[in-house]
Coordinates of C-alpha atoms and ligand atoms in Angstrom, one line a residue:
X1 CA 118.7 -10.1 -8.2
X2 CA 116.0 -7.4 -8.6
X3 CA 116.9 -5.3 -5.5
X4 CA 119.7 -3.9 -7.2
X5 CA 117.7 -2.8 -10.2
X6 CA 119.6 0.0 -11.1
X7 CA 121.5 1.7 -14.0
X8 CA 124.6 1.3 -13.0
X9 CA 124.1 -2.3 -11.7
X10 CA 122.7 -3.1 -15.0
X11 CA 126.3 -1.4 -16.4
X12 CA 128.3 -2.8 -14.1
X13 CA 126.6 -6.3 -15.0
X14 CA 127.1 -6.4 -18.3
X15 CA 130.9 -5.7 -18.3
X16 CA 130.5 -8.7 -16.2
X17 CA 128.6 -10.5 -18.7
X18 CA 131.0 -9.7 -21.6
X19 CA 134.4 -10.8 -19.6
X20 CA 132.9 -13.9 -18.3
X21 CA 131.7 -14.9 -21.9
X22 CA 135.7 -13.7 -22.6
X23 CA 137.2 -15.7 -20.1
X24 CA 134.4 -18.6 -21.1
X25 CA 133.5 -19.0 -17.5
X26 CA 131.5 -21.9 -16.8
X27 CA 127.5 -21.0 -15.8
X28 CA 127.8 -22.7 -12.6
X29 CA 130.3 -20.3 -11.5
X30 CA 128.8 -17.1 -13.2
X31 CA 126.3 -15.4 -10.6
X32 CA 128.5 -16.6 -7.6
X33 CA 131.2 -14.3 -9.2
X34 CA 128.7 -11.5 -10.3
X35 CA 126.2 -11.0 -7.3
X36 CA 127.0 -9.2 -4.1
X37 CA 127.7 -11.7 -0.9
X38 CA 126.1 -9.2 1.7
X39 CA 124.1 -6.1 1.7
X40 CA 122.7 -4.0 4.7
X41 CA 119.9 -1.5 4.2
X42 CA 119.5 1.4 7.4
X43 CA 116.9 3.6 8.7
X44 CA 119.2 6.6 9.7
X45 CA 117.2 8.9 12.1
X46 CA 118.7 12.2 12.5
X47 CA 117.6 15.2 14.6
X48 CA 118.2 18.4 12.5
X49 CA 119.2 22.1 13.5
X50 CA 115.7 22.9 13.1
X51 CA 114.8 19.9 15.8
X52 CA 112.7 17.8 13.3
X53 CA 113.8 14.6 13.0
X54 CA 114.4 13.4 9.0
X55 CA 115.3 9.7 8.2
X56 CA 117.8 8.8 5.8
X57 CA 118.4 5.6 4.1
X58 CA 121.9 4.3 4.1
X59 CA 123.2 1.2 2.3
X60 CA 126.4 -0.8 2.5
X61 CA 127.4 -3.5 0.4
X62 CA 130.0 -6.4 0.4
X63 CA 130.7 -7.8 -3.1
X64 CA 132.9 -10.9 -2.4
X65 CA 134.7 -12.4 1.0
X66 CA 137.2 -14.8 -0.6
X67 CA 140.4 -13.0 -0.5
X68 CA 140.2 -11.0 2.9
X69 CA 138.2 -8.4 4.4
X70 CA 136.1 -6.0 2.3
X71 CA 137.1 -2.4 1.0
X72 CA 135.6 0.5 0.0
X73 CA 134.1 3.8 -0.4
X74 CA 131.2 5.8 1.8
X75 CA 129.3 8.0 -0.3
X76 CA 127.0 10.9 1.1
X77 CA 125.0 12.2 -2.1
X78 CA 121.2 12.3 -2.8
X79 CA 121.2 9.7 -5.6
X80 CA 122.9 7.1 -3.5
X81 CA 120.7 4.0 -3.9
X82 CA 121.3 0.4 -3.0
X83 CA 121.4 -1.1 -6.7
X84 CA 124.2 2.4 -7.6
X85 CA 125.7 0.9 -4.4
X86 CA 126.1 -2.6 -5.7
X87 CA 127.6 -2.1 -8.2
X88 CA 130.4 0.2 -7.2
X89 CA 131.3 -2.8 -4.6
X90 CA 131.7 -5.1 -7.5
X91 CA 134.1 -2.3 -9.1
X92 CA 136.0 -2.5 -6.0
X93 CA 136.3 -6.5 -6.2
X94 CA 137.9 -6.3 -9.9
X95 CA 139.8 -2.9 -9.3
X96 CA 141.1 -4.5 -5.7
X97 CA 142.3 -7.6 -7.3
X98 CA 144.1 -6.0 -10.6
X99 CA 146.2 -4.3 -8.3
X100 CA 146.8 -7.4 -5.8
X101 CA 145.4 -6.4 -3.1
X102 CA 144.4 -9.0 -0.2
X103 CA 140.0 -7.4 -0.1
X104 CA 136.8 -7.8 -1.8
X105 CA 135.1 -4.7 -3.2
X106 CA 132.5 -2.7 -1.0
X107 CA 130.4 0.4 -0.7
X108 CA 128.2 2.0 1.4
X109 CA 126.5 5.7 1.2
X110 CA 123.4 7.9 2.7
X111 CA 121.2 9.3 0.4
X112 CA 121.5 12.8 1.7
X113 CA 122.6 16.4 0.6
X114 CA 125.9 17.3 2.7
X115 CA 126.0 20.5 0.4
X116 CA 122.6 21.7 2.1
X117 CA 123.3 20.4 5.8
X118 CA 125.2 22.2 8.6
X119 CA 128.2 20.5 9.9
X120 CA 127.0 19.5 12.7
X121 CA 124.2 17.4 10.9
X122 CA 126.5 15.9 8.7
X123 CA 128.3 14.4 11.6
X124 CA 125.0 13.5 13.4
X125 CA 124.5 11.6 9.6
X126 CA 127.6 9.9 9.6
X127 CA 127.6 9.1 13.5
X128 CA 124.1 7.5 13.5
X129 CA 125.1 5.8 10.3
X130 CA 128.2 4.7 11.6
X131 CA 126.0 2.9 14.6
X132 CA 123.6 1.4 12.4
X133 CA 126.1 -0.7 10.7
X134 CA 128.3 -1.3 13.6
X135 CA 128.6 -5.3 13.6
X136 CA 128.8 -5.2 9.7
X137 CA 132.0 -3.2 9.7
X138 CA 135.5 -3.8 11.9
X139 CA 139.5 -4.1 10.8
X140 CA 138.9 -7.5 9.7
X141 CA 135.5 -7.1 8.1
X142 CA 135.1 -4.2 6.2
X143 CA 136.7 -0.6 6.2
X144 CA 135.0 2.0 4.8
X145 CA 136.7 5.2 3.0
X146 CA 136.1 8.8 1.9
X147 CA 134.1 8.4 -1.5
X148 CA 131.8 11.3 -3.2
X149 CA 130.6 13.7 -0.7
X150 CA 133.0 12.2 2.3
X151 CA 136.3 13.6 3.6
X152 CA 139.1 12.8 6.2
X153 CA 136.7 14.3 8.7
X154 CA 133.8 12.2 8.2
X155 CA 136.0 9.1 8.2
X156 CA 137.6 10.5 12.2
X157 CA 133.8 10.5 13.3
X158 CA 133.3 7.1 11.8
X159 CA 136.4 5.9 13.6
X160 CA 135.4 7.6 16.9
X161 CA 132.2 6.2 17.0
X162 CA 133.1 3.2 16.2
X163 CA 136.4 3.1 19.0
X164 CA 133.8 4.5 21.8
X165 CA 131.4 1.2 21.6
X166 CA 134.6 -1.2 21.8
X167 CA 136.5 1.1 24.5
X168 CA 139.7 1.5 22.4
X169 CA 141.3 3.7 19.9
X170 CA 140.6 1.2 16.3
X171 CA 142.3 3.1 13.6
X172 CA 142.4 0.2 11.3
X173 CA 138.6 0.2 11.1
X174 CA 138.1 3.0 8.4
X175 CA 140.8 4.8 5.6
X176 CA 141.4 8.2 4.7
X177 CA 141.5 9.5 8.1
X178 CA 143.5 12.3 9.3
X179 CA 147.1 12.2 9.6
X180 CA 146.8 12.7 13.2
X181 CA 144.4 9.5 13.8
X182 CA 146.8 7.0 12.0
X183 CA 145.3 8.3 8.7
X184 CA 148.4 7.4 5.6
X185 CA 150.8 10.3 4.1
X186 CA 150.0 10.5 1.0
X187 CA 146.2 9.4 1.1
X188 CA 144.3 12.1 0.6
X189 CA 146.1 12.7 -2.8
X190 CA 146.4 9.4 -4.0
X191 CA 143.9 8.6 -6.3
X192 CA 144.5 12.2 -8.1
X193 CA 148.1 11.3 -8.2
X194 CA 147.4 7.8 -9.4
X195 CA 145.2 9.2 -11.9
X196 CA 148.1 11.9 -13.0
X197 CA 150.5 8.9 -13.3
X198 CA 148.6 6.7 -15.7
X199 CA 147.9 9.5 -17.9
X200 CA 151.9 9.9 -18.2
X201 CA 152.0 6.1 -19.1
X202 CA 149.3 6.5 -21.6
X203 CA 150.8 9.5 -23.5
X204 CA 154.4 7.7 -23.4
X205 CA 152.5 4.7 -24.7
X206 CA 151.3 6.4 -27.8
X207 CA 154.0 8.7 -28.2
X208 CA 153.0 11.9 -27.1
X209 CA 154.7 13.8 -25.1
X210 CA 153.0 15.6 -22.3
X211 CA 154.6 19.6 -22.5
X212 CA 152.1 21.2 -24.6
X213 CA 149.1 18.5 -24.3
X214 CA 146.2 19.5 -22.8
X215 CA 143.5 18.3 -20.3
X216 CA 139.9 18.8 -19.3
X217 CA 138.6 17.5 -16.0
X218 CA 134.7 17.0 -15.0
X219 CA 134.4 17.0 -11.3
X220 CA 137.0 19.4 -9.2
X221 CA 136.9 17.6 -5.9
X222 CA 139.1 15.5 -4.3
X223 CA 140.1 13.1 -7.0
X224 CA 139.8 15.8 -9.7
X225 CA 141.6 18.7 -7.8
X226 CA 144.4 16.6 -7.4
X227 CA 144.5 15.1 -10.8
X228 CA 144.4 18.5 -12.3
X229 CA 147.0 20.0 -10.1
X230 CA 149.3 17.6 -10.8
X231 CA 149.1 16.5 -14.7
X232 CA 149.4 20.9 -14.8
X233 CA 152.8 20.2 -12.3
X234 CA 153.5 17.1 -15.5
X235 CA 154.2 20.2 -17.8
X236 CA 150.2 19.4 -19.1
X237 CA 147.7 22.2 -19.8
X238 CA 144.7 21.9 -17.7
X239 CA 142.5 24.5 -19.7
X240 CA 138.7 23.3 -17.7
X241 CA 137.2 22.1 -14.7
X242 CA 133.7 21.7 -13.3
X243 CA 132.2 20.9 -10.2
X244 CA 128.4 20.1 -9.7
X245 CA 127.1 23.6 -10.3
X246 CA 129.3 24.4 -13.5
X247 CA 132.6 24.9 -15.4
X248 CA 135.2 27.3 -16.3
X249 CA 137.4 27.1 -19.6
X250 CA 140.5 29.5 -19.9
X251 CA 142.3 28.1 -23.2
X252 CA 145.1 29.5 -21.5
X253 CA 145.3 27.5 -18.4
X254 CA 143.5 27.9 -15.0
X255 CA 145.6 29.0 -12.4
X256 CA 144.9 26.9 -9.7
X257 CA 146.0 29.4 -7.1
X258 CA 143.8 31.5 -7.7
X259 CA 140.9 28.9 -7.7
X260 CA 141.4 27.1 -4.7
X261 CA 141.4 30.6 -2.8
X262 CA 138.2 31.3 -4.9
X263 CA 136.7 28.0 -3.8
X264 CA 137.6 28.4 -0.2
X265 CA 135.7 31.1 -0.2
X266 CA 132.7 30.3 -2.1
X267 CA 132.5 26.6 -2.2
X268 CA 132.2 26.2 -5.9
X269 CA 134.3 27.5 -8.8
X270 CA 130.9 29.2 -10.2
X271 CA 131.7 32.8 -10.8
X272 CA 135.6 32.2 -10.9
X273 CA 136.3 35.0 -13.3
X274 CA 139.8 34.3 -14.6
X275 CA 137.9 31.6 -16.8
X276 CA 134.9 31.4 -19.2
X277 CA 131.5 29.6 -17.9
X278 CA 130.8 26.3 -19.4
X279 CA 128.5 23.8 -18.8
X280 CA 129.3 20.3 -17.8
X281 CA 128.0 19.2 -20.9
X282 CA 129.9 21.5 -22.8
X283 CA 133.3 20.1 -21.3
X284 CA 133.3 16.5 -22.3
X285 CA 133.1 17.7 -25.9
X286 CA 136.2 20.4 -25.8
X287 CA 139.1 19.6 -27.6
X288 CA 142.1 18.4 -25.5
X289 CA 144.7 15.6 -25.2
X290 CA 143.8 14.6 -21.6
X291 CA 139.9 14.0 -20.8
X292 CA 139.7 13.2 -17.4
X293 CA 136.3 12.7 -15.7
X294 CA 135.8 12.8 -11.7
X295 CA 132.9 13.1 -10.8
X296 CA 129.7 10.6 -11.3
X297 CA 128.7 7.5 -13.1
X298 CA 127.4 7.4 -16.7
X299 CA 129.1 10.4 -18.0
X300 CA 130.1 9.5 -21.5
X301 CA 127.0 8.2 -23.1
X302 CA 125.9 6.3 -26.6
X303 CA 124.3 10.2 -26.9
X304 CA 128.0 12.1 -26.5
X305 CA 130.4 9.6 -27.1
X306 CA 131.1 10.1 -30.5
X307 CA 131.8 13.8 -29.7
X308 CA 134.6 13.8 -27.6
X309 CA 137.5 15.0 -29.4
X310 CA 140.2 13.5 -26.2
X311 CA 143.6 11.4 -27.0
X312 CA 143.5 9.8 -23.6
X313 CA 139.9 9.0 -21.7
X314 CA 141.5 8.8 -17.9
X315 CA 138.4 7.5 -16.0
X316 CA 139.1 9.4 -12.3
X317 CA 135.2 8.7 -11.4
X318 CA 133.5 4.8 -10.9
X319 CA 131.5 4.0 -14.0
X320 CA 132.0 7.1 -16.1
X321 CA 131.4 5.3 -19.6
X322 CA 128.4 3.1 -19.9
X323 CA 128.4 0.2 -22.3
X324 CA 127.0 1.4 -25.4
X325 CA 129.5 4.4 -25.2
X326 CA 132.3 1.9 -24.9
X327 CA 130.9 0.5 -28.5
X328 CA 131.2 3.9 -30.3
X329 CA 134.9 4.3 -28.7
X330 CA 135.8 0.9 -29.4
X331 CA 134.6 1.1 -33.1
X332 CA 136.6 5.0 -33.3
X333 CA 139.5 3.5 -32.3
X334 CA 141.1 6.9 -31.5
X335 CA 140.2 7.1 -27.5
X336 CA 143.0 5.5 -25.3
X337 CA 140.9 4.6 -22.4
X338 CA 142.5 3.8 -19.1
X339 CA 139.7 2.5 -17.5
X340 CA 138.3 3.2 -14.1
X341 CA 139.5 0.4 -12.3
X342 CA 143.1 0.8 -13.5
X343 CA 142.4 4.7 -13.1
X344 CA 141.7 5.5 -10.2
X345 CA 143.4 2.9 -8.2
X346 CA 145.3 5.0 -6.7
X347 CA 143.2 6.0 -3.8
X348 CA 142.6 1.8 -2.7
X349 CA 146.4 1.5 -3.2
X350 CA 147.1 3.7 -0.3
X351 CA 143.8 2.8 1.8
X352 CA 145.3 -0.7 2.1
X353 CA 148.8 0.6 2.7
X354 CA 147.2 3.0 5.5
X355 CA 145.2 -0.4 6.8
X356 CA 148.9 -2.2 7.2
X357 CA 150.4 0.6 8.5
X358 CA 147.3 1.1 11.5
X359 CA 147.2 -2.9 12.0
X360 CA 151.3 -2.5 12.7
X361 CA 151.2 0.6 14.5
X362 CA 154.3 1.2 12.3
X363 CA 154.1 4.7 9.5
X364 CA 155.7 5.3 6.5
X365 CA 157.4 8.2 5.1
X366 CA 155.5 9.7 2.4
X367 CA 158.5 9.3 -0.2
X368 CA 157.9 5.3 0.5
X369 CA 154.1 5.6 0.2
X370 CA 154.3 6.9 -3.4
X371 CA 157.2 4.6 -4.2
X372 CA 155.3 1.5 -3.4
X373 CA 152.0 3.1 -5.0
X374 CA 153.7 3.8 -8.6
X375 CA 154.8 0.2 -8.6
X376 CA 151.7 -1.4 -8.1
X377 CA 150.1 1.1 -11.1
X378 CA 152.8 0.4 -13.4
X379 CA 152.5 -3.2 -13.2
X380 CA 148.6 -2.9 -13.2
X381 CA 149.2 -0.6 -16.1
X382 CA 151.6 -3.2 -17.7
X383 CA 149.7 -6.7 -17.4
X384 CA 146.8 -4.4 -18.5
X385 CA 148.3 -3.3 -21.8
X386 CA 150.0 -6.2 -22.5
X387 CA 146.6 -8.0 -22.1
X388 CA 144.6 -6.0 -24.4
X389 CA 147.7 -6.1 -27.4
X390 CA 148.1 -9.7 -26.8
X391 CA 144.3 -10.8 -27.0
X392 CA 143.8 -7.5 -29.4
X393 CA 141.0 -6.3 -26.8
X394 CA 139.7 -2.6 -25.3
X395 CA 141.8 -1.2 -22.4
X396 CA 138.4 -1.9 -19.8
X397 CA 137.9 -5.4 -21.4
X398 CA 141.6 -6.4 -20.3
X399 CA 141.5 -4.7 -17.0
X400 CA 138.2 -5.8 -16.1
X401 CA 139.5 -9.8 -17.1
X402 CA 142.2 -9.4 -15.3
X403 CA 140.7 -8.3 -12.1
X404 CA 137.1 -11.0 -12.5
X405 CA 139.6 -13.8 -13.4
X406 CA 141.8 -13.6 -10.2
X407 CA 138.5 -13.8 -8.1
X408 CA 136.9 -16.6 -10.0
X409 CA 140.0 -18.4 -9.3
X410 CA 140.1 -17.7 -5.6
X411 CA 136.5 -18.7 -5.5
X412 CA 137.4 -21.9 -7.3
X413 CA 140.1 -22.7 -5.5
X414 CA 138.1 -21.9 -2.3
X415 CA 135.5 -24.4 -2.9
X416 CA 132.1 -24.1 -2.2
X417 CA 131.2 -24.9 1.5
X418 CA 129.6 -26.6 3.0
Ligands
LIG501 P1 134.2 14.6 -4.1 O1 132.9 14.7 -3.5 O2 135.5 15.1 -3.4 O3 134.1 15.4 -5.5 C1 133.2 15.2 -6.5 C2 133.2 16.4 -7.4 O4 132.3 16.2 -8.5 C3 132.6 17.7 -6.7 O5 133.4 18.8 -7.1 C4 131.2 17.8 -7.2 O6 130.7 19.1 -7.2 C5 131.4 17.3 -8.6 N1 130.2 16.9 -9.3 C6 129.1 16.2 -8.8 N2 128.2 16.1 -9.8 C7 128.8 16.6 -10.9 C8 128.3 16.7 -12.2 N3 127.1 16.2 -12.6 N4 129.2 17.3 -13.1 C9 130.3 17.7 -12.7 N5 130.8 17.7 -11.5 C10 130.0 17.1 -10.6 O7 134.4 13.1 -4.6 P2 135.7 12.3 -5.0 O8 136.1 11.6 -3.8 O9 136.6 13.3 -5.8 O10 135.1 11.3 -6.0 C11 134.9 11.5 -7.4 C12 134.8 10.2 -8.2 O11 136.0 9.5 -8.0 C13 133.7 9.3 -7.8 O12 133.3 8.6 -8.9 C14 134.4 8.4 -6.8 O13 133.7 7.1 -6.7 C15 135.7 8.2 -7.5 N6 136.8 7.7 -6.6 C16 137.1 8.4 -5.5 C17 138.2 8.0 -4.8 C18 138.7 8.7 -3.6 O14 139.8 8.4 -3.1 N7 138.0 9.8 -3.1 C19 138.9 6.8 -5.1 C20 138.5 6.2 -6.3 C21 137.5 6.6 -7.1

């Protein structure tokens, strides 16, 4: 399928490749499991403060349809291409059906720079977006979420446009909205929460306790903010974080007070001065307990990978590791990876409970929101680990069999039609 020719999609393929030679999956099934079902390519014309108009592409892209509608992220970011789109929908599909949930994987995004944009042009972005893929999307179809570059606010204009061309309020159509809007309690935090949690599994699994381990996390936004905050609430010492333009590194903690005021102010945590500067290089390779990286795919490379001095590898971000880094780890032996799809699960978890709760017009507490989602991660952490010591393989090899298998067998037991 050449129009995804792309780095990632060649990554996310050959994790593909390697389980379905794992799980001996016959070739005639092979690409029906592996290739995207349906994907959407948009002109999005936008009139900017300035009053020239500048076009944006914008993708979306539904991996599989066999176990109920589609689910996934919408990411606004300048590298956002159709093949990087691809393959985070198939990431969806195997992270969706570890944890059970009744969706294929999706994605979407517009290559654009919210960072550089008013506002008001973001919204015009997302509205015009929203329009362009309007018979592609719907409660039963697809429902987009916040993904890199994407908040509770851009999903409320999504859902707005969206309600004003049927006439109706339609919560269920998007996740990670508001509160207010029939958005979940407990949303907005649940993939940094999620990712918090499985760290605590993986130190009690090797014995470590977490008072006085420490952590490093690449990418301080939503997922990475949270997951910080709350390992540091876990008794863990978060000693640096980074967002796009830098890091900071305080061997003595960062007080995350005092950041998030910084950052409220100034929209990054460059020039934060209660830490040192560090590049995000620099911060995969610092020594810690807890590595934890949020932010973009292909992060831990064949070129650092044998550098990182981490206990745990908690993969917050889609696609962190590529292949050939997984190799190196795999040969160390002395990386406890909890891999992406097991990771940061979280955040799907609570989407789907926030779908339920919009399609029954009926909320949950918050306490029952977190209940329910550390259930479904400590049985997807169980059958995970009990996978890989059973058939002695990688934490991301177990998760990712677990997760292709359960949608090869719906496929199968689907048929083919006609
Ligand atoms: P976000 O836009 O809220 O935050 C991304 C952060 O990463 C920002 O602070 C940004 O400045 C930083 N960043 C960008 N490029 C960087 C780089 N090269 N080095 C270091 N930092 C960099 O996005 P998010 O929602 O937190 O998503 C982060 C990752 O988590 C993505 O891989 C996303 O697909 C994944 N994810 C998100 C959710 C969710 O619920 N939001 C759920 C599952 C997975």
């Amino acid at each position: 399928m050449d129009i995804y020719k792309h780095p990632t999609f060649d990554m996310a393929c050959e994790q593909f490749d390697l389980v379905a030679d794992l799980l001996q999956m016959p070739q005639s099934e092979r690409e029906r499991v592996k290739f995207p079902k349906r994907s959407l390519t948009v002109a999005v014309p936008v009139r900017m403060d300035s009053g020239e108009v500048k076009v944006f592409p914008g993708y979306r892209v539904q991996h599989h349809l066999s176990l109920g509608p589609t689910k996934g992220g919408m990411r606004f970011h300048p590298d956002v291409a159709l093949g990087e789109v691809a393959a985070l929908a198939m990431w969806m599909s195997w992270k969706c059906a570890l944890t059970g949930l009744p969706y294929g994987g999706a994605k979407g995004g517009v290559a654009c720079n919210p960072r550089t944009m008013s506002i008001n042009e973001v919204e015009r972005v997302t509205r015009r977006f929203t329009q362009e893929i309007i018979s592609f999307i719907g409660p039963q179809i697809d429902i987009p979420a916040p993904d890199v570059g994407t908040n509770e606010q851009t999903m409320a204009w999504m859902m707005d446009t969206y309600s004003n061309q049927f006439g109706h309020a339609v919560s269920g159509v998007v996740t990670g909205k508001p509160v207010d809007l029939g958005g979940s309690l407990g949303r907005r935090e649940a993939t940094g929460r999620g990712v918090a949690f499985l760290v605590g599994r993986a130190l009690d699994t090797l014995g470590i306790a977490s008072s006085g381990c420490t952590a490093v996390v690449q990418g301080y936004g939503n997922v990475g903010s949270v997951a910080a905050q709350k390992m540091s609430q876990n008794g863990i010492k978060v000693i640096a974080v980074s967002d796009a333009d830098g890091g900071l590194y305080n061997p003595k903690g960062i007080d995350f007070e005092k950041l998030d005021a910084y950052i409220a102010k100034h929209r990054t945590v460059l020039g934060f001065t209660e830490a040192e500067p560090i590049s995000n290089e620099e911060i995969l390779l610092l020594k810690c307990d807890v590595l934890a990286p949020c932010a973009l795919e292909r992060q831990i490379t064949a070129h650092n990978a044998a550098k990182i001095q981490c206990r745990v590898l908690a993969e917050g971000a889609n696609g962190p590791t590529t292949p050939d880094a997984d190799v190196i780890l795999n040969e160390r032996g002395d990386v406890f990876i909890i891999p992406d799809i097991l990771c940061n699960a979280g955040g799907v978890v609570v989407s789907y409970f926030e779908w339920v709760q919009d399609l029954q017009s009926f909320f949950w507490s918050e306490g029952e929101v977190m209940d329910k989602l550390y259930r479904i991660l400590e049985t997807a952490f169980t059958q995970t680990l009990n996978m890989a010591n059973q058939r002695k393989l990688p934490m991301r090899m177990a998760a990712l069999s677990l997760g292709i298998k359960r949608v090869a067998d719906a496929k199968r037991q689907r048929g083919l039609f006609p």
